[in-house]
Amino acid sequence: MVGGCAALCGALLCVSGLWLPGARAGCADRESPACCTGRNNECAELNRRKTACYCDSYCEKTGDCCEDYRQVCQISAAIDCEVGEWGVWSPCSSVCGAGTTERSRQVTTPPRNGGSPCPDLKQRRGCLAHLDTCSTAKEVAKILPDSFKRNFKDPWRRPHMLIKEERKSYCVNMRVKQVSAACRMKVWSSQMARERSVCVECQSDAMAADNRCRGDGLQSIRTFWAAASAPGCSGSWIRESWSESCYCPAHSLLFI
């Protein structure tokens, strides 16, 4: 019997198979820490009935706390975690198509003395963006080298068709992200190398009714381009900047 006592808890006092008065029987006799937060199966002792009892805060739910648990471990009342209201959902991470959105909340009262832990502070869900920019993100820019005549006028058009308001050009600086192998076949398109910054000019004749060139991109978002006079030459780029009323330097590109 003495050996059995030692196997259960070597620090318990056991003589001739009898439990002595004052033998270890609760949280007060545990080595530091006497009490544990949450669920901890190692935070246990033997009670006077020689069965396991616990000194973790989870024992209040399971009903197997040691007899002196409240006296030793709950000198101060347990304080559960409290959180505030959920914030608003963030904008969709995608400007066009599937993305994610999330919201969060803050802890207003942290848990103490074995109180209930905090619930989730963040939530995330899927979203589908249908912004006005969605159609712009799908546009493919058609480009040519600036060696093509600026503001080309068709000599076969009738005179009254040549009379129209000239709109000021604007420039877009793009950083090339992807280039097809076919771009190496032409001298001008070979400048479309990955991570190279190129200036593309939108001239009056290339502008649509909304005074912009199709495929002029979105800030910091990947869009696509194709070389008009180099079959198979295409790729993607990201718009870095946009300048109103400007002209790109020589050996640049034109939207068409």
JSON list of N, CA, C and O in Angstrom, two decimals, residues 165-191:
[
{"chain": "A", "resi": 165, "resn": "GLU", "atom": "N", "xyz": [-12.19, 69.27, -81.94]},
{"chain": "A", "resi": 165, "resn": "GLU", "atom": "CA", "xyz": [-11.43, 69.82, -80.81]},
{"chain": "A", "resi": 165, "resn": "GLU", "atom": "C", "xyz": [-10.27, 68.89, -80.46]},
{"chain": "A", "resi": 165, "resn": "GLU", "atom": "O", "xyz": [-10.44, 67.68, -80.30]},
{"chain": "A", "resi": 166, "resn": "GLU", "atom": "N", "xyz": [-9.08, 69.47, -80.39]},
{"chain": "A", "resi": 166, "resn": "GLU", "atom": "CA", "xyz": [-7.91, 68.71, -79.98]},
{"chain": "A", "resi": 166, "resn": "GLU", "atom": "C", "xyz": [-7.89, 68.63, -78.44]},
{"chain": "A", "resi": 166, "resn": "GLU", "atom": "O", "xyz": [-7.96, 69.65, -77.76]},
{"chain": "A", "resi": 167, "resn": "ARG", "atom": "N", "xyz": [-7.77, 67.44, -77.95]},
{"chain": "A", "resi": 167, "resn": "ARG", "atom": "CA", "xyz": [-7.69, 67.25, -76.50]},
{"chain": "A", "resi": 167, "resn": "ARG", "atom": "C", "xyz": [-6.23, 67.02, -76.10]},
{"chain": "A", "resi": 167, "resn": "ARG", "atom": "O", "xyz": [-5.46, 66.41, -76.84]},
{"chain": "A", "resi": 168, "resn": "LYS", "atom": "N", "xyz": [-5.88, 67.52, -74.95]},
{"chain": "A", "resi": 168, "resn": "LYS", "atom": "CA", "xyz": [-4.49, 67.45, -74.51]},
{"chain": "A", "resi": 168, "resn": "LYS", "atom": "C", "xyz": [-4.09, 66.01, -74.19]},
{"chain": "A", "resi": 168, "resn": "LYS", "atom": "O", "xyz": [-4.87, 65.24, -73.62]},
{"chain": "A", "resi": 169, "resn": "SER", "atom": "N", "xyz": [-2.88, 65.70, -74.58]},
{"chain": "A", "resi": 169, "resn": "SER", "atom": "CA", "xyz": [-2.34, 64.36, -74.30]},
{"chain": "A", "resi": 169, "resn": "SER", "atom": "C", "xyz": [-2.06, 64.19, -72.81]},
{"chain": "A", "resi": 169, "resn": "SER", "atom": "O", "xyz": [-1.85, 65.18, -72.09]},
{"chain": "A", "resi": 170, "resn": "TYR", "atom": "N", "xyz": [-2.05, 62.95, -72.37]},
{"chain": "A", "resi": 170, "resn": "TYR", "atom": "CA", "xyz": [-1.57, 62.66, -71.01]},
{"chain": "A", "resi": 170, "resn": "TYR", "atom": "C", "xyz": [-0.64, 61.45, -71.07]},
{"chain": "A", "resi": 170, "resn": "TYR", "atom": "O", "xyz": [-0.64, 60.69, -72.04]},
{"chain": "A", "resi": 171, "resn": "CYS", "atom": "N", "xyz": [0.20, 61.31, -70.05]},
{"chain": "A", "resi": 171, "resn": "CYS", "atom": "CA", "xyz": [1.21, 60.27, -70.03]},
{"chain": "A", "resi": 171, "resn": "CYS", "atom": "C", "xyz": [0.96, 59.32, -68.87]},
{"chain": "A", "resi": 171, "resn": "CYS", "atom": "O", "xyz": [0.54, 59.74, -67.78]},
{"chain": "A", "resi": 172, "resn": "VAL", "atom": "N", "xyz": [1.24, 58.06, -69.11]},
{"chain": "A", "resi": 172, "resn": "VAL", "atom": "CA", "xyz": [1.12, 57.03, -68.07]},
{"chain": "A", "resi": 172, "resn": "VAL", "atom": "C", "xyz": [2.45, 56.28, -67.99]},
{"chain": "A", "resi": 172, "resn": "VAL", "atom": "O", "xyz": [2.94, 55.79, -69.01]},
{"chain": "A", "resi": 173, "resn": "ASN", "atom": "N", "xyz": [3.01, 56.22, -66.81]},
{"chain": "A", "resi": 173, "resn": "ASN", "atom": "CA", "xyz": [4.24, 55.45, -66.60]},
{"chain": "A", "resi": 173, "resn": "ASN", "atom": "C", "xyz": [3.88, 54.07, -66.09]},
{"chain": "A", "resi": 173, "resn": "ASN", "atom": "O", "xyz": [3.21, 53.93, -65.05]},
{"chain": "A", "resi": 174, "resn": "MET", "atom": "N", "xyz": [4.29, 53.07, -66.84]},
{"chain": "A", "resi": 174, "resn": "MET", "atom": "CA", "xyz": [3.97, 51.68, -66.53]},
{"chain": "A", "resi": 174, "resn": "MET", "atom": "C", "xyz": [5.23, 50.89, -66.20]},
{"chain": "A", "resi": 174, "resn": "MET", "atom": "O", "xyz": [6.29, 51.12, -66.81]},
{"chain": "A", "resi": 175, "resn": "ARG", "atom": "N", "xyz": [5.11, 49.96, -65.24]},
{"chain": "A", "resi": 175, "resn": "ARG", "atom": "CA", "xyz": [6.20, 49.04, -64.98]},
{"chain": "A", "resi": 175, "resn": "ARG", "atom": "C", "xyz": [5.81, 47.67, -65.53]},
{"chain": "A", "resi": 175, "resn": "ARG", "atom": "O", "xyz": [4.82, 47.08, -65.12]},
{"chain": "A", "resi": 176, "resn": "VAL", "atom": "N", "xyz": [6.61, 47.20, -66.48]},
{"chain": "A", "resi": 176, "resn": "VAL", "atom": "CA", "xyz": [6.31, 45.94, -67.16]},
{"chain": "A", "resi": 176, "resn": "VAL", "atom": "C", "xyz": [6.52, 44.76, -66.20]},
{"chain": "A", "resi": 176, "resn": "VAL", "atom": "O", "xyz": [7.54, 44.68, -65.51]},
{"chain": "A", "resi": 177, "resn": "LYS", "atom": "N", "xyz": [5.56, 43.86, -66.16]},
{"chain": "A", "resi": 177, "resn": "LYS", "atom": "CA", "xyz": [5.63, 42.71, -65.26]},
{"chain": "A", "resi": 177, "resn": "LYS", "atom": "C", "xyz": [5.75, 41.38, -66.01]},
{"chain": "A", "resi": 177, "resn": "LYS", "atom": "O", "xyz": [6.31, 40.42, -65.49]},
{"chain": "A", "resi": 178, "resn": "GLN", "atom": "N", "xyz": [5.22, 41.32, -67.21]},
{"chain": "A", "resi": 178, "resn": "GLN", "atom": "CA", "xyz": [5.24, 40.06, -67.95]},
{"chain": "A", "resi": 178, "resn": "GLN", "atom": "C", "xyz": [5.36, 40.37, -69.45]},
{"chain": "A", "resi": 178, "resn": "GLN", "atom": "O", "xyz": [4.70, 41.29, -69.95]},
{"chain": "A", "resi": 179, "resn": "VAL", "atom": "N", "xyz": [6.21, 39.62, -70.15]},
{"chain": "A", "resi": 179, "resn": "VAL", "atom": "CA", "xyz": [6.45, 39.85, -71.57]},
{"chain": "A", "resi": 179, "resn": "VAL", "atom": "C", "xyz": [6.52, 38.50, -72.28]},
{"chain": "A", "resi": 179, "resn": "VAL", "atom": "O", "xyz": [7.20, 37.58, -71.81]},
{"chain": "A", "resi": 180, "resn": "SER", "atom": "N", "xyz": [5.86, 38.39, -73.43]},
{"chain": "A", "resi": 180, "resn": "SER", "atom": "CA", "xyz": [5.94, 37.15, -74.20]},
{"chain": "A", "resi": 180, "resn": "SER", "atom": "C", "xyz": [7.22, 37.13, -75.04]},
{"chain": "A", "resi": 180, "resn": "SER", "atom": "O", "xyz": [7.81, 38.17, -75.35]},
{"chain": "A", "resi": 181, "resn": "ALA", "atom": "N", "xyz": [7.65, 35.94, -75.43]},
{"chain": "A", "resi": 181, "resn": "ALA", "atom": "CA", "xyz": [8.90, 35.78, -76.19]},
{"chain": "A", "resi": 181, "resn": "ALA", "atom": "C", "xyz": [8.83, 36.46, -77.55]},
{"chain": "A", "resi": 181, "resn": "ALA", "atom": "O", "xyz": [9.85, 36.90, -78.10]},
{"chain": "A", "resi": 182, "resn": "ALA", "atom": "N", "xyz": [7.62, 36.58, -78.12]},
{"chain": "A", "resi": 182, "resn": "ALA", "atom": "CA", "xyz": [7.47, 37.17, -79.45]},
{"chain": "A", "resi": 182, "resn": "ALA", "atom": "C", "xyz": [7.89, 38.63, -79.49]},
{"chain": "A", "resi": 182, "resn": "ALA", "atom": "O", "xyz": [8.15, 39.17, -80.57]},
{"chain": "A", "resi": 183, "resn": "CYS", "atom": "N", "xyz": [7.96, 39.28, -78.34]},
{"chain": "A", "resi": 183, "resn": "CYS", "atom": "CA", "xyz": [8.33, 40.70, -78.31]},
{"chain": "A", "resi": 183, "resn": "CYS", "atom": "C", "xyz": [9.78, 40.92, -78.75]},
{"chain": "A", "resi": 183, "resn": "CYS", "atom": "O", "xyz": [10.17, 42.04, -79.10]},
{"chain": "A", "resi": 184, "resn": "ARG", "atom": "N", "xyz": [10.60, 39.88, -78.74]},
{"chain": "A", "resi": 184, "resn": "ARG", "atom": "CA", "xyz": [12.01, 40.02, -79.15]},
{"chain": "A", "resi": 184, "resn": "ARG", "atom": "C", "xyz": [12.17, 40.07, -80.67]},
{"chain": "A", "resi": 184, "resn": "ARG", "atom": "O", "xyz": [13.26, 40.33, -81.17]},
{"chain": "A", "resi": 185, "resn": "MET", "atom": "N", "xyz": [11.09, 39.86, -81.39]},
{"chain": "A", "resi": 185, "resn": "MET", "atom": "CA", "xyz": [11.16, 39.81, -82.84]},
{"chain": "A", "resi": 185, "resn": "MET", "atom": "C", "xyz": [11.22, 41.19, -83.48]},
{"chain": "A", "resi": 185, "resn": "MET", "atom": "O", "xyz": [11.63, 41.33, -84.63]},
{"chain": "A", "resi": 186, "resn": "LYS", "atom": "N", "xyz": [10.80, 42.21, -82.78]},
{"chain": "A", "resi": 186, "resn": "LYS", "atom": "CA", "xyz": [10.82, 43.59, -83.29]},
{"chain": "A", "resi": 186, "resn": "LYS", "atom": "C", "xyz": [11.75, 44.43, -82.43]},
{"chain": "A", "resi": 186, "resn": "LYS", "atom": "O", "xyz": [11.85, 44.23, -81.21]},
{"chain": "A", "resi": 187, "resn": "VAL", "atom": "N", "xyz": [12.41, 45.41, -83.08]},
{"chain": "A", "resi": 187, "resn": "VAL", "atom": "CA", "xyz": [13.34, 46.26, -82.33]},
{"chain": "A", "resi": 187, "resn": "VAL", "atom": "C", "xyz": [12.61, 47.08, -81.27]},
{"chain": "A", "resi": 187, "resn": "VAL", "atom": "O", "xyz": [13.02, 47.14, -80.11]},
{"chain": "A", "resi": 188, "resn": "TRP", "atom": "N", "xyz": [11.49, 47.69, -81.67]},
{"chain": "A", "resi": 188, "resn": "TRP", "atom": "CA", "xyz": [10.81, 48.57, -80.73]},
{"chain": "A", "resi": 188, "resn": "TRP", "atom": "C", "xyz": [10.16, 47.80, -79.59]},
{"chain": "A", "resi": 188, "resn": "TRP", "atom": "O", "xyz": [10.15, 48.26, -78.44]},
{"chain": "A", "resi": 189, "resn": "SER", "atom": "N", "xyz": [9.62, 46.61, -79.87]},
{"chain": "A", "resi": 189, "resn": "SER", "atom": "CA", "xyz": [8.94, 45.84, -78.83]},
{"chain": "A", "resi": 189, "resn": "SER", "atom": "C", "xyz": [9.93, 45.13, -77.90]},
{"chain": "A", "resi": 189, "resn": "SER", "atom": "O", "xyz": [9.55, 44.70, -76.81]},
{"chain": "A", "resi": 190, "resn": "SER", "atom": "N", "xyz": [11.18, 45.03, -78.31]},
{"chain": "A", "resi": 190, "resn": "SER", "atom": "CA", "xyz": [12.18, 44.38, -77.44]},
{"chain": "A", "resi": 190, "resn": "SER", "atom": "C", "xyz": [12.48, 45.21, -76.20]},
{"chain": "A", "resi": 190, "resn": "SER", "atom": "O", "xyz": [13.08, 44.71, -75.25]},
{"chain": "A", "resi": 191, "resn": "GLN", "atom": "N", "xyz": [12.08, 46.49, -76.20]},
{"chain": "A", "resi": 191, "resn": "GLN", "atom": "CA", "xyz": [12.27, 47.32, -75.01]},
{"chain": "A", "resi": 191, "resn": "GLN", "atom": "C", "xyz": [11.30, 46.92, -73.89]},
{"chain": "A", "resi": 191, "resn": "GLN", "atom": "O", "xyz": [11.48, 47.33, -72.74]}
]
